[in-house]
XYZ file of C-alpha atoms in Angstrom:
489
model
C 73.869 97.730 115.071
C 75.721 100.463 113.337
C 78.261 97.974 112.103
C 75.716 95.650 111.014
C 73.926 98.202 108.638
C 77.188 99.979 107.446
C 78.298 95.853 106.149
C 74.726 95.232 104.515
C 74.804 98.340 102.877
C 78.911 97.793 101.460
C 77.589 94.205 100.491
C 75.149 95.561 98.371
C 77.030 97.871 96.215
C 79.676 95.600 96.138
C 77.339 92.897 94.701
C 75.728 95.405 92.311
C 79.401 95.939 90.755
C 79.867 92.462 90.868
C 76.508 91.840 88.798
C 77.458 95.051 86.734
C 80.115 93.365 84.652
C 78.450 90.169 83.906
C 75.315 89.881 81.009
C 71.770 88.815 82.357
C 71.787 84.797 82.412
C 69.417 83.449 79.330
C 69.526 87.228 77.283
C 67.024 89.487 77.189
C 64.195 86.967 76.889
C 62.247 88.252 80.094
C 62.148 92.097 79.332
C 58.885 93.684 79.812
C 57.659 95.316 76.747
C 59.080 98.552 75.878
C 61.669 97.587 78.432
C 65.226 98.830 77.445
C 68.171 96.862 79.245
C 71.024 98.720 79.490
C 73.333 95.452 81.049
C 74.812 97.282 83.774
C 73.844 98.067 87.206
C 74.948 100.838 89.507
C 77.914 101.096 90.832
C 78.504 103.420 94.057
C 81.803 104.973 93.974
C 81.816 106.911 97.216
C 84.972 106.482 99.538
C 83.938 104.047 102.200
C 84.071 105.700 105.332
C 85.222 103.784 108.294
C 84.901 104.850 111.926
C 85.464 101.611 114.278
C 84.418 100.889 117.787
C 87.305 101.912 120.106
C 88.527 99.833 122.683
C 89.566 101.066 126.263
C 93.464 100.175 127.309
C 94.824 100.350 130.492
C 98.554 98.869 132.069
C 97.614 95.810 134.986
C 100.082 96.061 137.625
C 102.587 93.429 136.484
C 102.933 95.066 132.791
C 100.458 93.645 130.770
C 98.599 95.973 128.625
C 94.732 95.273 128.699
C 92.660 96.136 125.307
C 88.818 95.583 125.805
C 86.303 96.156 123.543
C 83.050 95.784 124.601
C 80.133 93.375 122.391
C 76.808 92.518 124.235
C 75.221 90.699 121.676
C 75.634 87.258 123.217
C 76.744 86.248 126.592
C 79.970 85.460 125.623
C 83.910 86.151 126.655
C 86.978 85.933 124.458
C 90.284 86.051 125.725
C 94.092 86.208 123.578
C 96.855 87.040 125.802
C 100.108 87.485 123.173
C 103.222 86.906 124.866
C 105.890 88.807 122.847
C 108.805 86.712 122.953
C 107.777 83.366 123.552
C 107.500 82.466 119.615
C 109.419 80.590 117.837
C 111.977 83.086 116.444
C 113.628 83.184 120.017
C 114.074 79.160 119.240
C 117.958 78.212 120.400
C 119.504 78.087 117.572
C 120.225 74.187 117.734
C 116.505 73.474 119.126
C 113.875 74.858 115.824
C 110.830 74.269 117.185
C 111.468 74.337 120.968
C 108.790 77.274 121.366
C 106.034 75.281 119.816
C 106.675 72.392 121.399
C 106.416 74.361 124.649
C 103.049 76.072 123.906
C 102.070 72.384 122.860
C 102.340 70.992 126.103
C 101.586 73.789 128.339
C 97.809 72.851 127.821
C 98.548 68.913 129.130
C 98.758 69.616 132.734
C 99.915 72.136 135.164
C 101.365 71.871 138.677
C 97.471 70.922 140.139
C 95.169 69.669 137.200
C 96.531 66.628 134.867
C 95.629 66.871 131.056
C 92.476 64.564 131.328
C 91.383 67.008 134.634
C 91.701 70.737 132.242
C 89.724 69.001 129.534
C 87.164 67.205 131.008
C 86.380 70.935 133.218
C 86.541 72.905 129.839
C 84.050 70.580 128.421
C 81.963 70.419 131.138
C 81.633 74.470 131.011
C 81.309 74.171 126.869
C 84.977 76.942 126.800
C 88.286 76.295 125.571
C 92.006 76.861 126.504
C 94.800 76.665 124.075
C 98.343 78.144 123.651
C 99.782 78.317 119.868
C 103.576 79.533 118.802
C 104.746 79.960 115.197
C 107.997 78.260 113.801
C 109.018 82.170 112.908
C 106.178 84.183 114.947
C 108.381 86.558 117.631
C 105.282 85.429 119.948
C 102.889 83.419 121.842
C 99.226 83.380 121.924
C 97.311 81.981 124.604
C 93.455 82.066 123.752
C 90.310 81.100 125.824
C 86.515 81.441 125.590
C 83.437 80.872 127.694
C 79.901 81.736 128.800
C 80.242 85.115 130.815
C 78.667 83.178 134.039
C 81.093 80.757 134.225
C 84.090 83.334 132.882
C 85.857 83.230 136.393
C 86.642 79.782 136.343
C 87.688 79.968 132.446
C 90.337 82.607 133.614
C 91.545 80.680 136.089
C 92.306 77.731 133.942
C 93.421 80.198 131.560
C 96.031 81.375 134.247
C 96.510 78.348 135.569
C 98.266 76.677 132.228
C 99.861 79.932 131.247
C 101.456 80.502 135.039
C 101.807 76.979 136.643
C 102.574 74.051 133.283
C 104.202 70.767 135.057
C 105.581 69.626 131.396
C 104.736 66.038 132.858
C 107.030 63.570 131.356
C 104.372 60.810 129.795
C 102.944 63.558 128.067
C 106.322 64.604 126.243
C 106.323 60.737 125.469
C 103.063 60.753 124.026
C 103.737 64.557 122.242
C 107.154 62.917 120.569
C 105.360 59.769 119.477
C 102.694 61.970 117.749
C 104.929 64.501 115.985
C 108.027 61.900 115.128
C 105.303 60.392 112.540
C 104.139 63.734 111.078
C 107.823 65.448 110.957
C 108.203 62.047 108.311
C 104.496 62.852 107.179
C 105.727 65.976 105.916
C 108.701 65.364 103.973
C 106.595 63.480 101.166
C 104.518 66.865 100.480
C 106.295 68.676 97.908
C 104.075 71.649 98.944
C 106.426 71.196 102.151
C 109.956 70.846 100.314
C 109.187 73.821 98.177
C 108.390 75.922 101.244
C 111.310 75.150 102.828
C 113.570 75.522 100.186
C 112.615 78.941 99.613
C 113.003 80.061 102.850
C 116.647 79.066 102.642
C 116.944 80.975 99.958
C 115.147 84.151 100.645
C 116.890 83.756 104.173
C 120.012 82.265 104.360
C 120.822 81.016 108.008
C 118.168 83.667 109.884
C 115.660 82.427 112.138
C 112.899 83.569 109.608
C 114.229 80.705 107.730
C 112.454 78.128 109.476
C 109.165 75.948 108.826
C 109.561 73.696 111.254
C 110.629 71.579 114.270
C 113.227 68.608 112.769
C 113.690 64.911 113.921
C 116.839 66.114 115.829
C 115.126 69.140 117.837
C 112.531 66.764 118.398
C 115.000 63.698 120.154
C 116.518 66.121 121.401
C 113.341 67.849 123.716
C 113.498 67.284 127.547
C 111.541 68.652 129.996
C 114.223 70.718 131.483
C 114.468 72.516 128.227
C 110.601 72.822 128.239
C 110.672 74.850 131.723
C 113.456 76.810 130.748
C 112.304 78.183 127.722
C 108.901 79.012 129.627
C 110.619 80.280 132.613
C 112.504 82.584 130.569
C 110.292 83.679 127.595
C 106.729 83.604 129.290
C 106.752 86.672 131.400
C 104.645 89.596 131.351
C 106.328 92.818 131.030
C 105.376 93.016 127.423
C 102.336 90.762 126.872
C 99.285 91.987 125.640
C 95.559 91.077 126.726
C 92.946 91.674 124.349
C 89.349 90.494 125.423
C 86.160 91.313 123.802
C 82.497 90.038 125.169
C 79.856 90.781 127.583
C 81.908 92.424 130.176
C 82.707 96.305 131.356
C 85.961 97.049 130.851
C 85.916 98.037 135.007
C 85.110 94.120 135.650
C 87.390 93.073 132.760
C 90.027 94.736 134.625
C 89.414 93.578 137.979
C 89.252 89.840 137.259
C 92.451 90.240 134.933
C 94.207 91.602 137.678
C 92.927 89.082 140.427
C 93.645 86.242 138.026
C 97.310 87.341 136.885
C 98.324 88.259 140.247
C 101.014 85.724 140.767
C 102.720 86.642 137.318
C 104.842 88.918 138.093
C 107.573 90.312 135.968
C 111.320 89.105 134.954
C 112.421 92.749 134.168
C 114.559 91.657 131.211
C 114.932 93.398 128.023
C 113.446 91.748 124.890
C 116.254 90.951 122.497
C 115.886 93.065 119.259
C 114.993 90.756 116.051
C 116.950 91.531 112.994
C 116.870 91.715 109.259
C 118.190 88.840 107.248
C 120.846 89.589 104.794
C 119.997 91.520 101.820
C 119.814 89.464 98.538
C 122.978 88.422 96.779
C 121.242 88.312 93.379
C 118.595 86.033 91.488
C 118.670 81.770 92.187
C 116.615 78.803 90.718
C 116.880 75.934 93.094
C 115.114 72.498 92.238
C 114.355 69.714 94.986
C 114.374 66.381 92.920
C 111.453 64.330 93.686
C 111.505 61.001 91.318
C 108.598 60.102 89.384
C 106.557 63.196 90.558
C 103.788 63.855 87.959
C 103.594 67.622 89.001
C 106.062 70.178 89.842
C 105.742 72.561 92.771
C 106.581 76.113 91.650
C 107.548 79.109 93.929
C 108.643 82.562 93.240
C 109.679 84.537 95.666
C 111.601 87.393 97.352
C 112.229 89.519 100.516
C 109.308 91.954 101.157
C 108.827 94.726 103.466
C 108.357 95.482 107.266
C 104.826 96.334 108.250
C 105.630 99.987 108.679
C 107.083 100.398 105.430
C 104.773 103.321 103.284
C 105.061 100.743 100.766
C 102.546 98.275 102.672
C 99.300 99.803 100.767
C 100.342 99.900 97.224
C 102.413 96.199 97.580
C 98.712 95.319 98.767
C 97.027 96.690 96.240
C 99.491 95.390 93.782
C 99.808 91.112 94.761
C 96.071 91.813 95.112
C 95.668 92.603 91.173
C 98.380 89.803 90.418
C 97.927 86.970 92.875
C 95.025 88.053 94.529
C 91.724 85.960 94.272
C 90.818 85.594 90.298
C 93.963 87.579 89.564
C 96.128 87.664 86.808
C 97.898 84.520 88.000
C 94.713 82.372 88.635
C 92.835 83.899 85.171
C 95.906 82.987 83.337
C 97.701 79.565 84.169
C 94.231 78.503 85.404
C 90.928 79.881 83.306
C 92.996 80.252 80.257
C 95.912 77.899 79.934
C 94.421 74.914 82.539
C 97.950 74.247 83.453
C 96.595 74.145 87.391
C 93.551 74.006 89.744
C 95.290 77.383 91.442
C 97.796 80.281 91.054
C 98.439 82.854 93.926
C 100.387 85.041 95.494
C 100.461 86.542 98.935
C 103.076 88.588 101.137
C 103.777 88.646 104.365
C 105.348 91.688 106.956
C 106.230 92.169 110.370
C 108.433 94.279 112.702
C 111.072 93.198 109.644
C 110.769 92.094 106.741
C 108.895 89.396 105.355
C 108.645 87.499 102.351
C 106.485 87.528 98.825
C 105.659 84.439 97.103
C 103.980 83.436 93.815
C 102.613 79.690 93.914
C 101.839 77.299 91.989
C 101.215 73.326 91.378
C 101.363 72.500 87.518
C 101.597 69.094 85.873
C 104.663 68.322 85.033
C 104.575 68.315 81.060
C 103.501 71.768 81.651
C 105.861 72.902 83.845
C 108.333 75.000 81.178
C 105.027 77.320 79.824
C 103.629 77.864 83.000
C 106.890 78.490 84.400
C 107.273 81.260 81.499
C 103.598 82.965 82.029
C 103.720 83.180 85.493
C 107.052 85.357 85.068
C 105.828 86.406 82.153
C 102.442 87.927 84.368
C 105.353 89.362 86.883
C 106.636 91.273 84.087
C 103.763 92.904 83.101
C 103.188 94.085 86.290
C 106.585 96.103 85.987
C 106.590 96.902 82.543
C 103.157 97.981 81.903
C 100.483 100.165 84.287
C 97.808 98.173 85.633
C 94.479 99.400 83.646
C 91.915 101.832 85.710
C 89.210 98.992 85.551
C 92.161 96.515 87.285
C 92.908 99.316 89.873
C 89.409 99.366 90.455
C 88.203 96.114 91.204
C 91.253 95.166 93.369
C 90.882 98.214 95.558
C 87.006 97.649 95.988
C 87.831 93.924 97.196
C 90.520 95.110 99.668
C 88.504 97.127 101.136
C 85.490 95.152 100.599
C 87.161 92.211 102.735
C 88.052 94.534 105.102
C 84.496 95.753 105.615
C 82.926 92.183 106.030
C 85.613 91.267 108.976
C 84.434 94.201 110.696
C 81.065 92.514 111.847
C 83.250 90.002 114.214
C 84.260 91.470 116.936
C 87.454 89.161 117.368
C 88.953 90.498 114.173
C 88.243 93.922 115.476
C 90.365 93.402 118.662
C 92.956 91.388 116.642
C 93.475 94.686 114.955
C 94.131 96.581 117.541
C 96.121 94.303 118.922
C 98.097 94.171 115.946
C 98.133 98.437 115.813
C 99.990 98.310 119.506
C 102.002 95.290 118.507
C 103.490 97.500 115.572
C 103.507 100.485 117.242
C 100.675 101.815 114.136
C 99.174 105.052 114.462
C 95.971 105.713 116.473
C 93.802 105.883 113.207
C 95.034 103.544 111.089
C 92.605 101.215 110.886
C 90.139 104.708 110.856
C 91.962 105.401 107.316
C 93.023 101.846 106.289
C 90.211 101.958 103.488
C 91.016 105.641 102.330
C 94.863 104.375 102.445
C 93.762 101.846 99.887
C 91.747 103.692 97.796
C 94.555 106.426 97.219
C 96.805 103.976 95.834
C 97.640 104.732 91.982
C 98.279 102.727 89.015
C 101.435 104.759 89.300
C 101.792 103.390 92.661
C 101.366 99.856 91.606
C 103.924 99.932 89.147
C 106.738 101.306 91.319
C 105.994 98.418 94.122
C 106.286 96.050 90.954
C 109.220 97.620 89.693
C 111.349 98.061 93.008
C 109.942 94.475 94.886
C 109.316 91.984 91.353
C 112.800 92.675 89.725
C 114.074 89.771 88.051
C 117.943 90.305 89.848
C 115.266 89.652 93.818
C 113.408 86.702 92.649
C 113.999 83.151 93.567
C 112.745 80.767 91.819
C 112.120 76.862 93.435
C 110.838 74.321 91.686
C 110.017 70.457 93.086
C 109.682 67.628 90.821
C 110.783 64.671 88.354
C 114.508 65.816 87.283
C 114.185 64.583 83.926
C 111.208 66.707 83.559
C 111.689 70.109 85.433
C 115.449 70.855 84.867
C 115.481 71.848 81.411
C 112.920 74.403 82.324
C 114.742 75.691 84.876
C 118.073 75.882 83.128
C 116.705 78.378 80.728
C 116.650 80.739 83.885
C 119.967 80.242 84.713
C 122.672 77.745 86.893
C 120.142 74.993 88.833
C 121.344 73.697 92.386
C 119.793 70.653 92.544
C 118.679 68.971 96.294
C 117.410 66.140 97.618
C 114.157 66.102 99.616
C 115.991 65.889 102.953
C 117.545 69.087 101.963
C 121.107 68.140 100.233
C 122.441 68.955 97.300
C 123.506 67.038 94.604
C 126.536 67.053 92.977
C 126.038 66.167 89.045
């Protein structure tokens, strides 16, 4: 209830600011006599003070460590059991994609239930089983959900697809029927080509690299490869539980450990990820896509690990550029119309991610909003953000953050995420202070050391005839293909 009341009441001021920058629709026309409008409302500028629901943690007996947090208001259980090093970055390197395709079709039958069986039982009890792996994520997730009277039998199926998958071989039929089509699908999205060409860029030949499985991983899956990879990578010592619902932690506990008691653990060390090579210098790529009639434009670089000090103020700062109704989207969209969007986001994790600028612009315009979005990068570096900027951005950071808080999933997910990066104990207790401390000072430096013109890469995808000329203004173009090979001109 406390939560609930602390969100109202940051909703309200933050929709008094909001209001307190715009003029009252239709003028002054409704103003009581002797009524004096002043066009602003109040704006509270107290430091949001944070202080979360903590979770209880314990070690089960075969390694995994259980985080619980507690949430009565409906009669409801959520499970997420993250298996660290079962994601796709562990992918052999000649098999992308081998790590999804596992967590894929662990949920279509295990060594006593079929497919059809696991559904139609999951229906019938109105819950839901599913495992997910990234192309690049150093994890698994397995989630489930269900009723708390019928939670036993949930956890069970839960364990039952996580310990015991059968990898049956009609299913891999059906699996490589399905995802041959959409591997082609993708390769005609030029949202796709310019993803993946950045990537190279920003990361060479590292695994961070990827964005997805490829016809040739694909022909090449069997189902020996499928129980190796699960043999080997789905183990317990360092998986993580994290359950929130109608439960004590004491029965939480208890039916974890019942239901988990055949996984027991491999004792092998997790090999360490690693950094991707540093830059070499600045690059403008272009994948040629005939007869396009808009170009695909990406900016990007390498960004930081999530421990970095530098997390807040690179936050603060892609908030005020890229951020929703930034600079990016107020300027190529609101003012120029070259696009429907502009954005930028970053990424971080145990190392380091990437930053990206985006855009999709039609193609006559591609050369001026090529040169403001650049153009809005440089200001960022050059000149310090103005207090009103600061401001705003901060107050919708922390804002955001506020309004997750009343779901008690993206509660857990943060703690999950604090013992996953080995965060301090308060750090979501001082995330929103953390933000608010950040300085236009601050901002500038991120800009400065991250936004350099000698770290970005710029990738553009699109008619040649149309798109290169832009492009060579920025320096030597490599030109590809859309399957990913250059060509020589």
């Amino acid at each position: 209830m406390k939560r609930h009341l602390f969100a109202i009441a940051l909703v309200a001021a933050l929709g008094a600011y909001v209001e307190g920058q715009q003029a009252p629709p239709g003028g002054a026309t409704t103003k009581a006599e002797g009524t004096v409008l002043k066009n602003k409302a109040p704006v509270n500028k107290d430091l949001l003070r944070v202080k979360l629901p903590k979770p209880q943690e314990a070690d089960l007996s075969n390694g995994v460590h259980l985080i619980f947090l507690e949430d009565r208001r409906t009669p409801q259980v959520n499970f997420s059991m993250i298996i660290d090093g079962a994601g796709g970055y562990y992918d052999p390197a000649g098999i992308p994609g081998l790590a999804g395709f596992t967590a894929t079709l662990m949920r279509e039958g295990t060594t006593t239930k079929t497919s059809e069986q696991i559904s139609e039982q999951l229906d019938r009890l109105a819950s839901a089983v599913s495992v997910n792996s990234g192309i690049t994520s150093p994890s698994a997730t397995v989630n489930g959900n269900g009723l708390t009277n019928n939670i036993d039998t949930v956890l069970a199926l839960m364990a039952d697809v996580l310990m015991n998958p059968s990898f049956p071989q009609t299913e891999i039929d059906r699996f490589k029927a399905r995802t041959r089509a959409l591997l082609m699908q993708q390769r005609t999205q030029p949202g796709f080509l310019a993803s993946e060409r950045l990537n190279k860029v920003i990361y060479g030949d590292h695994p961070m690299a990827r964005v997805s499985a490829t016809p040739a991983s694909l022909e090449a899956l069997t189902r020996d490869a499928l129980v190796e990879f699960h043999k080997t990578h789905f183990v317990p010592d360092r998986a993580v539980l994290g359950v929130t619902g109608d439960m004590t932690f004491e029965q939480v506990k208890a039916k974890a450990e019942a239901a988990f008691a055949g996984w027991k653990k491999s004792g092998a060390a997790l090999p360490a990820q690693t950094e991707a090579a540093a830059l070499s210098g600045p690059s403008v790529s272009l994948v040629v896509r005939p007869n396009s009639v808009q170009t695909s434009l990406r900016v990007g670089t390498q960004s930081i690990e999530r421990k970095d000090p530098d997390f807040f103020p690179l936050t603060v700062a892609n908030r005020i550029l890229g951020g929703p109704f930034g600079r990016l989207f107020e300027h190529l969209r609101e003012q120029k119309g070259y696009t429907y969007g502009a954005n930028s986001f970053f990424s971080s994790s145990r190392i380091r991610g990437a930053w990206t600028a985006s855009t999709d612009v039609r193609s006559e315009v591609t050369d001026p909003a090529l040169t403001d979005l650049l153009a809005e990068i440089k200001q960022m570096r050059d000149v310090p953000v103005p207090a009103k900027d600061l401001d705003n951005a901060k107050r919708a950071i922390v804002g955001s953050f506020a309004l997750l808080l009343e779901n008690p999933n993206a509660i857990l997910a943060n703690y999950i995420d604090r013992h996953f990066y080995g965060l301090p104990a308060d750090y979501w207790d001082t995330y929103a202070s953390k933000i608010e401390a950040v300085t236009a000072a601050d901002v500038q430096r991120v800009a400065q050391k991250y936004w350099t013109p000698e770290r970005l890469q710029i990738v553009a995808v699109g008619d040649l005839a149309k798109v290169e000329p832009a492009l060579k203004k920025l320096g030597t173009v490599q030109v590809f293909d859309a399957d990913g090979n250059p060509i020589s001109k």
